[in-house]
PDB file of C-alpha atoms in Angstrom:
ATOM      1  CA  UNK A   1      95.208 112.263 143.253  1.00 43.00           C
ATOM      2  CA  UNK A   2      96.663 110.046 140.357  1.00 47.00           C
ATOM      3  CA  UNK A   3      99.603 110.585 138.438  1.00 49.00           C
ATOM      4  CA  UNK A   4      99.431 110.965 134.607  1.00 49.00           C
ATOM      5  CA  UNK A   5     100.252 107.778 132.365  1.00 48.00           C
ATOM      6  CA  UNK A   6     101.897 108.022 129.030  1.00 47.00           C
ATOM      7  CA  UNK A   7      99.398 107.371 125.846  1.00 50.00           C
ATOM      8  CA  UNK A   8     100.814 106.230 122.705  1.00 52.00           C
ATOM      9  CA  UNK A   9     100.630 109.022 120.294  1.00 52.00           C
ATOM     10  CA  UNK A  10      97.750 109.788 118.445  1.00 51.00           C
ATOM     11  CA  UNK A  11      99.272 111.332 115.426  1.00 55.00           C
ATOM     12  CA  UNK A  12     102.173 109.648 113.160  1.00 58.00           C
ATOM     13  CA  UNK A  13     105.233 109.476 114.968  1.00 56.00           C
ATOM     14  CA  UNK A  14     108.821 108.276 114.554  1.00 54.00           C
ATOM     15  CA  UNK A  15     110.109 106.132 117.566  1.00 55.00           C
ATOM     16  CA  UNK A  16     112.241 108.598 119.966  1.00 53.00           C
ATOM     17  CA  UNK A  17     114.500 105.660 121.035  1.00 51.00           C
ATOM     18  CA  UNK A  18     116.313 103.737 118.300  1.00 53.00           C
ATOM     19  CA  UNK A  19     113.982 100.432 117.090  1.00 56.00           C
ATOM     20  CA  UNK A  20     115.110  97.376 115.335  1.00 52.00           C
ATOM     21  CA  UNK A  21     112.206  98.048 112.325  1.00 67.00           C
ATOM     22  CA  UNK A  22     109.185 100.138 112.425  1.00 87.00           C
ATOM     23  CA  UNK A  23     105.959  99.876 109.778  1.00 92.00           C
ATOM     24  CA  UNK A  24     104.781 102.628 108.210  1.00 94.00           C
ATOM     25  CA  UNK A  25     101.237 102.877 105.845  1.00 96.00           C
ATOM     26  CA  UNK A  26     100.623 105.132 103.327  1.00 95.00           C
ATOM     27  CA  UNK A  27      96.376 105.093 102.504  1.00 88.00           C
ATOM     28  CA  UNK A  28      96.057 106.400  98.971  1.00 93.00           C
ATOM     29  CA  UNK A  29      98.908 107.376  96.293  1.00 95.00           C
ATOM     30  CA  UNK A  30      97.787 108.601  93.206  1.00 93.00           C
ATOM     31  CA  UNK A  31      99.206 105.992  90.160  1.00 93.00           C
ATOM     32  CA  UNK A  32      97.421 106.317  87.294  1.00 86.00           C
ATOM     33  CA  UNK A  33      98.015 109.460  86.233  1.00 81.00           C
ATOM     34  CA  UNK A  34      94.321 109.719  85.499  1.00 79.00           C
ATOM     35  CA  UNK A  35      93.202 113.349  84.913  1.00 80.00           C
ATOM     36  CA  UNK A  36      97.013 114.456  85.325  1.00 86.00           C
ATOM     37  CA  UNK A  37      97.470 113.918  88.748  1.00 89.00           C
ATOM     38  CA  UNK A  38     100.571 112.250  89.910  1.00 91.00           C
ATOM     39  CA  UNK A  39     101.870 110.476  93.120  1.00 94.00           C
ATOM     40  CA  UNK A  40     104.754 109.900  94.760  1.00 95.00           C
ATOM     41  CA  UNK A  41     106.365 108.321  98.341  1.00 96.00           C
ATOM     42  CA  UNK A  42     108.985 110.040 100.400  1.00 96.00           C
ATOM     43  CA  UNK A  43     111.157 108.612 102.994  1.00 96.00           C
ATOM     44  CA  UNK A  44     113.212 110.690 105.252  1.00 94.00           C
ATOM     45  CA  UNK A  45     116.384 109.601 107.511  1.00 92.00           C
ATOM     46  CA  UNK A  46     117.489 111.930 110.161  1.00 87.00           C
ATOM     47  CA  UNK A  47     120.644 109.206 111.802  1.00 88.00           C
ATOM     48  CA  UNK A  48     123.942 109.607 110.613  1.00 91.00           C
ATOM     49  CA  UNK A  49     123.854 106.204 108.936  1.00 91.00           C
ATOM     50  CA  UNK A  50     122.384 104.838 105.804  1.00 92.00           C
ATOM     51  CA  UNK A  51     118.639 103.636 106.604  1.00 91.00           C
ATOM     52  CA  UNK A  52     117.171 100.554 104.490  1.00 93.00           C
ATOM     53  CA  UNK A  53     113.291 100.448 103.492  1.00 95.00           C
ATOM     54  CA  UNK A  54     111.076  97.812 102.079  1.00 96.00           C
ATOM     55  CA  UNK A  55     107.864  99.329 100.237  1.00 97.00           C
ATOM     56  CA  UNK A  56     105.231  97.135  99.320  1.00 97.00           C
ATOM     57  CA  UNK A  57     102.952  98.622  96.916  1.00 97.00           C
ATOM     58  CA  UNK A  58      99.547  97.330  96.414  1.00 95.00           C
ATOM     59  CA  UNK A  59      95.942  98.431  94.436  1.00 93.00           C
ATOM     60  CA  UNK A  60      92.881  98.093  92.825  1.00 92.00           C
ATOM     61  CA  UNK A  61      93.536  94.539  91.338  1.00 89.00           C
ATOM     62  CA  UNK A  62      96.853  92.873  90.736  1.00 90.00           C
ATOM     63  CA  UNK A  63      99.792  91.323  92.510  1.00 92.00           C
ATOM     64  CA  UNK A  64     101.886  94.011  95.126  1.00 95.00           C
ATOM     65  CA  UNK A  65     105.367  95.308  93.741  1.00 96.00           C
ATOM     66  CA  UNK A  66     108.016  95.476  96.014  1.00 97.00           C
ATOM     67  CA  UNK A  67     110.639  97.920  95.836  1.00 95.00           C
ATOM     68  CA  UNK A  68     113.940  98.299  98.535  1.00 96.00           C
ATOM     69  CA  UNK A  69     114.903 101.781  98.970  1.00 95.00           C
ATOM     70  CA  UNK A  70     118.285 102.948 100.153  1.00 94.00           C
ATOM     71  CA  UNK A  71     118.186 106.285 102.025  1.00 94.00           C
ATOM     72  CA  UNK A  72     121.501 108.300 102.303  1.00 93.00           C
ATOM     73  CA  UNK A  73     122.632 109.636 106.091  1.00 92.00           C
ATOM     74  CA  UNK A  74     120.036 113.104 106.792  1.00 92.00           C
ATOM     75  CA  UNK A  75     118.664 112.739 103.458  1.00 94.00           C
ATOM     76  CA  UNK A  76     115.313 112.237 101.896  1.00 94.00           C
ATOM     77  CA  UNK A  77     114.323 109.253  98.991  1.00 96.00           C
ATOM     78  CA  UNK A  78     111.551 110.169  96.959  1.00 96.00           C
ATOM     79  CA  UNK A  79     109.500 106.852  95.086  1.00 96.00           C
ATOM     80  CA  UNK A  80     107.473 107.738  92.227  1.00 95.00           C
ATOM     81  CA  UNK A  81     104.661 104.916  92.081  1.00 95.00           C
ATOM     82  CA  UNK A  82     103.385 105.709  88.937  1.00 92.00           C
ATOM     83  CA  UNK A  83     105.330 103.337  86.913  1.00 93.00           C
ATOM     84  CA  UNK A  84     104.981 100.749  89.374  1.00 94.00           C
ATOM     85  CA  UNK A  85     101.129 100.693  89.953  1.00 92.00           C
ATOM     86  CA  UNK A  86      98.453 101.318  87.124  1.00 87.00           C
ATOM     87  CA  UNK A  87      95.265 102.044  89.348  1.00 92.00           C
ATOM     88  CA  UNK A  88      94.044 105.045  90.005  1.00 94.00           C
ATOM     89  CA  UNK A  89      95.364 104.376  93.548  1.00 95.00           C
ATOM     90  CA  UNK A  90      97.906 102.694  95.400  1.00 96.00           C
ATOM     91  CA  UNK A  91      98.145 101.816  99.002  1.00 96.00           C
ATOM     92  CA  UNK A  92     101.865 101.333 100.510  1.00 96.00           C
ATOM     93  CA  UNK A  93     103.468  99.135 103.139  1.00 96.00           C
ATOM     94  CA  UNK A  94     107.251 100.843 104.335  1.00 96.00           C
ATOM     95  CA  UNK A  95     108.727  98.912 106.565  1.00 95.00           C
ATOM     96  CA  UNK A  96     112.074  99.676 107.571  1.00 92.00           C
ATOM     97  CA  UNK A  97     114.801  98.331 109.227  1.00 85.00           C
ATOM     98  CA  UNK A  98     116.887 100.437 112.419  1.00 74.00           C
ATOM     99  CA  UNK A  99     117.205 104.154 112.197  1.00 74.00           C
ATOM    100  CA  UNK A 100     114.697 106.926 112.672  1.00 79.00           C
ATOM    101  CA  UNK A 101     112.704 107.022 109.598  1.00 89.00           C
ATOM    102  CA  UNK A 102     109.233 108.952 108.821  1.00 92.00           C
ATOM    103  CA  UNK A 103     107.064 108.461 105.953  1.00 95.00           C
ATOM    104  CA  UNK A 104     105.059 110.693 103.522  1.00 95.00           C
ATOM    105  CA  UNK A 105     102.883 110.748 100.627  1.00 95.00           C
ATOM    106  CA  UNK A 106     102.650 113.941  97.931  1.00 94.00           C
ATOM    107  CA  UNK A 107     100.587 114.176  95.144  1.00 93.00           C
ATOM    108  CA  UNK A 108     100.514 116.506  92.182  1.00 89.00           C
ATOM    109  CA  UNK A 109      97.390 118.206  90.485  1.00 88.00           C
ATOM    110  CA  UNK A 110      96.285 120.267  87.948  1.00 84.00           C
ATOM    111  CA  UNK A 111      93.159 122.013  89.174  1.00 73.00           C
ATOM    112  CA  UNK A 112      92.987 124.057  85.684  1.00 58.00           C
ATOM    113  CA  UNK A 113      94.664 126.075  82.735  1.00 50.00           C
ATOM    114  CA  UNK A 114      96.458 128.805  85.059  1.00 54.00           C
ATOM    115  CA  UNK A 115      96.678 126.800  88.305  1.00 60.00           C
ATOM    116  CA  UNK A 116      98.243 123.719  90.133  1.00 73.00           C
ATOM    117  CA  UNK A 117      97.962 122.015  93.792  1.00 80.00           C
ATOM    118  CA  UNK A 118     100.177 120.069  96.042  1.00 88.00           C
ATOM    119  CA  UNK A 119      99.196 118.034  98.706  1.00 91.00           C
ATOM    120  CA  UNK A 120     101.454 116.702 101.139  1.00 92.00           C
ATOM    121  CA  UNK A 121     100.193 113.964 104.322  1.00 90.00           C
ATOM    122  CA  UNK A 122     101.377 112.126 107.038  1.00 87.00           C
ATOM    123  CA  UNK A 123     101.797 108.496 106.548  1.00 93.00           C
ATOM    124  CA  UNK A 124     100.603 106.443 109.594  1.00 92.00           C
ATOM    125  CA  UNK A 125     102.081 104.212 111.407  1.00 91.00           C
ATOM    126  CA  UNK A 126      98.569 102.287 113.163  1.00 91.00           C
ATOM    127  CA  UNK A 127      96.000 101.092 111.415  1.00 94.00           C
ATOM    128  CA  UNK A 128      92.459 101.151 112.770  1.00 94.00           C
ATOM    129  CA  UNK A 129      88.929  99.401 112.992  1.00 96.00           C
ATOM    130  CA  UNK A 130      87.502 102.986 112.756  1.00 96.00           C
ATOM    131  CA  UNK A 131      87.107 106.064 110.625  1.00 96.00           C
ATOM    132  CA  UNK A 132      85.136 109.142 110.381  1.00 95.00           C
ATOM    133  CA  UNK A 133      85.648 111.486 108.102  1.00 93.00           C
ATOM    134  CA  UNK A 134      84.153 115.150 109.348  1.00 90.00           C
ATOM    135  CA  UNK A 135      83.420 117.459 106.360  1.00 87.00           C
ATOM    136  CA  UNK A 136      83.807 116.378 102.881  1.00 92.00           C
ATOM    137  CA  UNK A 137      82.671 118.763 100.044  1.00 92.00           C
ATOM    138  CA  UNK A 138      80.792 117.876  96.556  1.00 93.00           C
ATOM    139  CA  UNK A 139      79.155 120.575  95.767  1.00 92.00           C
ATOM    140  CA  UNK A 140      79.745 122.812  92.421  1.00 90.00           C
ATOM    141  CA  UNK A 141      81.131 120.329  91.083  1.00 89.00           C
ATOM    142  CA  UNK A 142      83.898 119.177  93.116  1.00 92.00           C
ATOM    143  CA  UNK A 143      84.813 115.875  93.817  1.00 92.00           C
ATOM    144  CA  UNK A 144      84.577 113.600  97.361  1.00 95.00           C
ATOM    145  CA  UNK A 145      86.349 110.239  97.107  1.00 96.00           C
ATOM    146  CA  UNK A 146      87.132 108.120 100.653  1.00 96.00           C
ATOM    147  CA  UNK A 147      90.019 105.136  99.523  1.00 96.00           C
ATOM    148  CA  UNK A 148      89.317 102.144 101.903  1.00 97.00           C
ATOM    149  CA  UNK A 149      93.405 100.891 102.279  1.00 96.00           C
ATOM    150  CA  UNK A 150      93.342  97.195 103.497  1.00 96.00           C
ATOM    151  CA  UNK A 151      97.448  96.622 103.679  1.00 95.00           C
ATOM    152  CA  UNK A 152      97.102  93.329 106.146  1.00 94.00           C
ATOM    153  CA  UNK A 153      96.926  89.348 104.597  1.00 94.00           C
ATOM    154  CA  UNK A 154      93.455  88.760 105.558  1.00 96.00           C
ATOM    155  CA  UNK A 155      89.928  90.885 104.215  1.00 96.00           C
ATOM    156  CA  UNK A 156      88.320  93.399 106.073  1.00 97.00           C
ATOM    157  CA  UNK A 157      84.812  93.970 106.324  1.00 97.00           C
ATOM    158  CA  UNK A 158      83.402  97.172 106.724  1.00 97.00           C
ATOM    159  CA  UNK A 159      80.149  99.273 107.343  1.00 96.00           C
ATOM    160  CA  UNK A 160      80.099 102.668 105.394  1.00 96.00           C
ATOM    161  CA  UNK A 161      77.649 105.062 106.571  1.00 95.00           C
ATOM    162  CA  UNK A 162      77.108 109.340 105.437  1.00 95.00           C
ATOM    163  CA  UNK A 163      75.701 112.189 106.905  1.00 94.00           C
ATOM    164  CA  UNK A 164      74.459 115.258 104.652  1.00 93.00           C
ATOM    165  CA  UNK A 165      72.086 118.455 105.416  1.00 91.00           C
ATOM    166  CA  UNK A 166      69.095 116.126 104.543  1.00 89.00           C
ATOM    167  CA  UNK A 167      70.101 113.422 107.476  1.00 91.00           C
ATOM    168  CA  UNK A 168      71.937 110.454 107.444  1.00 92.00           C
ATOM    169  CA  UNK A 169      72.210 107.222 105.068  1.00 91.00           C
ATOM    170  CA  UNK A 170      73.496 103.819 105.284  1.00 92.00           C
ATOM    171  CA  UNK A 171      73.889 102.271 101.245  1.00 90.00           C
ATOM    172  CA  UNK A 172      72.807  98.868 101.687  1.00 91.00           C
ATOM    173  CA  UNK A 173      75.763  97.631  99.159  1.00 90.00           C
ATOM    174  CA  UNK A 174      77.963  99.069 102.025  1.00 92.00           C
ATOM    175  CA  UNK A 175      76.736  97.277 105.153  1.00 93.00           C
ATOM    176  CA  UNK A 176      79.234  94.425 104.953  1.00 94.00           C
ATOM    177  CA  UNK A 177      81.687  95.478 102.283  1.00 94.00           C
ATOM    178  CA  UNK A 178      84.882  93.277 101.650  1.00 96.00           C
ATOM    179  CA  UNK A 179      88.221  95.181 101.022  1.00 96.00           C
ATOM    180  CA  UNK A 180      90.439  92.553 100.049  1.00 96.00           C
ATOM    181  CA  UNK A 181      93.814  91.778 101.305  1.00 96.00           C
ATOM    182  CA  UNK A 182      96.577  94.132 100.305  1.00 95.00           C
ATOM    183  CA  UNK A 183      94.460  96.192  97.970  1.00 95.00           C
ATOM    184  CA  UNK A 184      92.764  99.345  97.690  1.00 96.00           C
ATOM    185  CA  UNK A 185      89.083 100.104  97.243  1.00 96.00           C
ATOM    186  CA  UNK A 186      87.571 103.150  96.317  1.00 95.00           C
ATOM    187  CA  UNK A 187      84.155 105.240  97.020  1.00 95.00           C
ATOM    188  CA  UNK A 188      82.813 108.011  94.803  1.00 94.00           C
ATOM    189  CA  UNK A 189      80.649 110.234  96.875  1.00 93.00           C
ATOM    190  CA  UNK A 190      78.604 111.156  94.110  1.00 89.00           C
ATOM    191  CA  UNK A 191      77.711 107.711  93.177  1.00 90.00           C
ATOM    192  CA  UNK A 192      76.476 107.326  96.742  1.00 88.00           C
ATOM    193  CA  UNK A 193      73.566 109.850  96.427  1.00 83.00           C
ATOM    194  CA  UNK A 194      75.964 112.532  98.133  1.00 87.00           C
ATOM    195  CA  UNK A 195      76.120 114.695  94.761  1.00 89.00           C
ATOM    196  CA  UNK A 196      76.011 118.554  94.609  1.00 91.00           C
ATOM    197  CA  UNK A 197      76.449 118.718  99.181  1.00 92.00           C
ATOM    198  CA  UNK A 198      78.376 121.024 100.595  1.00 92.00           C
ATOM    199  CA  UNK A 199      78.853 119.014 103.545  1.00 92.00           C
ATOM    200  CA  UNK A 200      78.916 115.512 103.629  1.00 94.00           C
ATOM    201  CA  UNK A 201      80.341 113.612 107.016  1.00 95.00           C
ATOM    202  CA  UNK A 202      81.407 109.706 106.714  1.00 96.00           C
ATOM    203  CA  UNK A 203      81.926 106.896 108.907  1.00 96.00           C
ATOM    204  CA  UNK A 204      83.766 103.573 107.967  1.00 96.00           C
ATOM    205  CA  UNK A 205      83.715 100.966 110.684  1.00 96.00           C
ATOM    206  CA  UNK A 206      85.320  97.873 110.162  1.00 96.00           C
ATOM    207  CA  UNK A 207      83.187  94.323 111.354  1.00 95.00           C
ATOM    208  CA  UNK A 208      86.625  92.599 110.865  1.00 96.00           C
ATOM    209  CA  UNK A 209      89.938  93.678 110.581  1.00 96.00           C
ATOM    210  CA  UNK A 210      91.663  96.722 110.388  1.00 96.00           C
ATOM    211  CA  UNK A 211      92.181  99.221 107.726  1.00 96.00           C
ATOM    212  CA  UNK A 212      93.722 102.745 106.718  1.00 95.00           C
ATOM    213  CA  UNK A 213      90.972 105.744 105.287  1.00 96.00           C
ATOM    214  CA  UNK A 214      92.093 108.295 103.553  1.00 94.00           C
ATOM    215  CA  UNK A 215      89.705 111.540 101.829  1.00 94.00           C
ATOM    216  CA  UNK A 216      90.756 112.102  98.624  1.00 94.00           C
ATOM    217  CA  UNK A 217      89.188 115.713  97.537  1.00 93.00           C
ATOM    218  CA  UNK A 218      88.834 117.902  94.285  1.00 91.00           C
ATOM    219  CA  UNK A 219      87.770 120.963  94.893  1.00 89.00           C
ATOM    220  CA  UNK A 220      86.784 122.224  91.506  1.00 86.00           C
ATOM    221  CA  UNK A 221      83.791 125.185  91.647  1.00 81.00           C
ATOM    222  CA  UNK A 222      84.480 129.168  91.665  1.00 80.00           C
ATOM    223  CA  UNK A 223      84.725 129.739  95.873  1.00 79.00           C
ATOM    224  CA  UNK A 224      86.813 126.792  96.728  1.00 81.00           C
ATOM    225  CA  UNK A 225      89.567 125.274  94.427  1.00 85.00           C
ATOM    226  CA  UNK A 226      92.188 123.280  95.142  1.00 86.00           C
ATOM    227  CA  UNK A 227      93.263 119.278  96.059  1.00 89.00           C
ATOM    228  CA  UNK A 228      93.971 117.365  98.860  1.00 90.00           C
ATOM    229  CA  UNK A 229      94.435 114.020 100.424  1.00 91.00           C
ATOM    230  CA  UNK A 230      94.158 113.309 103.921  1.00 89.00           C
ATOM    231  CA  UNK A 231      93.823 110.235 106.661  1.00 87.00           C
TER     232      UNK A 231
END
């Protein structure tokens, strides 16, 4: 007989006793605005006392913008980071100092003439060396990107390897690819050799360093519409 140990948790979680700062990452805001889809950041304070944030914004190319945030007592700040960051992507850094705070993304598209989609997901508050992504979908022409987040100082190098009906494929371009510190790299399924699959699996394993994945998808044909974004 043993007795059970506690595990850290494995989903996002805000600290259940009061910290002095806790990090939060979010792995893939839309910015541009490309194609009409929009992204913001919300921050929400459940103490009784004003909680401060720090969010470093970072992307394709370009220096990070840093923004302090000031959210009321049981009240919710919302960041748009469209005027802040031009890519089509932006990775975010929240750290934020005493209170109980917990971090989301939402973004904002318009799948056609007569419809819309919101997608709401869990900021995290790890990174990790490892990602697989279980069932992506680019088939009737829908849309499979994975956004490699690298929020640290230092590169990461990763291996990015894909799984269709047909077997699986390791790009040779991808066996030691550099995701640059504090920036935001993205992967177009398509352009891989994954086009027109209805299920497409991906790993992303990092050789150094640590990173955040997210699966950004656009389902676009007649049986599945709709868009999401997901770690």
């Amino acid at each position: 007989f043993s007795a059970a140990s506690a595990t850290l948790p494995w989903m996002p979680a805000a600290p259940v006793v009061p910290t002095l700062s806790t990090t939060w990452y979010c792995p893939a805001i839309p910015a541009s605005g490309a194609e009409g889809v929009s992204g913001e950041l919300l921050i929400a304070n459940a103490d009784p006392v004003e909680l401060q944030a720090t969010v470093t914004l970072f992307g394709a190319e370009g220096e990070p913008v840093v923004q302090d945030v000031a959210v009321a007592p049981q009240s919710r700040s919302t960041l748009d980071v469209g005027p802040l960051i031009t890519t089509e992507f932006a990775g975010a850094l929240v750290e934020i100092t005493g209170g109980t705070g917990v971090v989301e993304q939402r973004a904002r598209s318009p799948i056609g003439a007569e419809s819309s989609a919101t997608s709401v997901a869990a900021c995290t508050t790890s990174t990790s060396p490892d990602w697989y992504l279980a069932e992506g979908y680019t088939a009737e022409g829908s849309r499979e990107q994975i956004v490699l987040t690298n929020p640290s100082s230092s590169a990461a190098t990763v291996q990015v390897r894909f799984a269709t009906r047909d077997g699986s494929r390791e790009p040779t371009e991808l066996q030691r690819a550099i995701v640059p510190p504090r920036s935001v790299r993205v992967l177009d399924m398509a352009e891989l050799a994954a086009r027109d699959e209805p299920e497409v699996a991906v790993a992303v394993e990092a050789r150094q360093g640590e990173l955040l994945v997210s699966r950004v998808q656009t389902y676009a044909g007649a049986s599945r519409r709709g868009y999401a974004i997901t770690l």
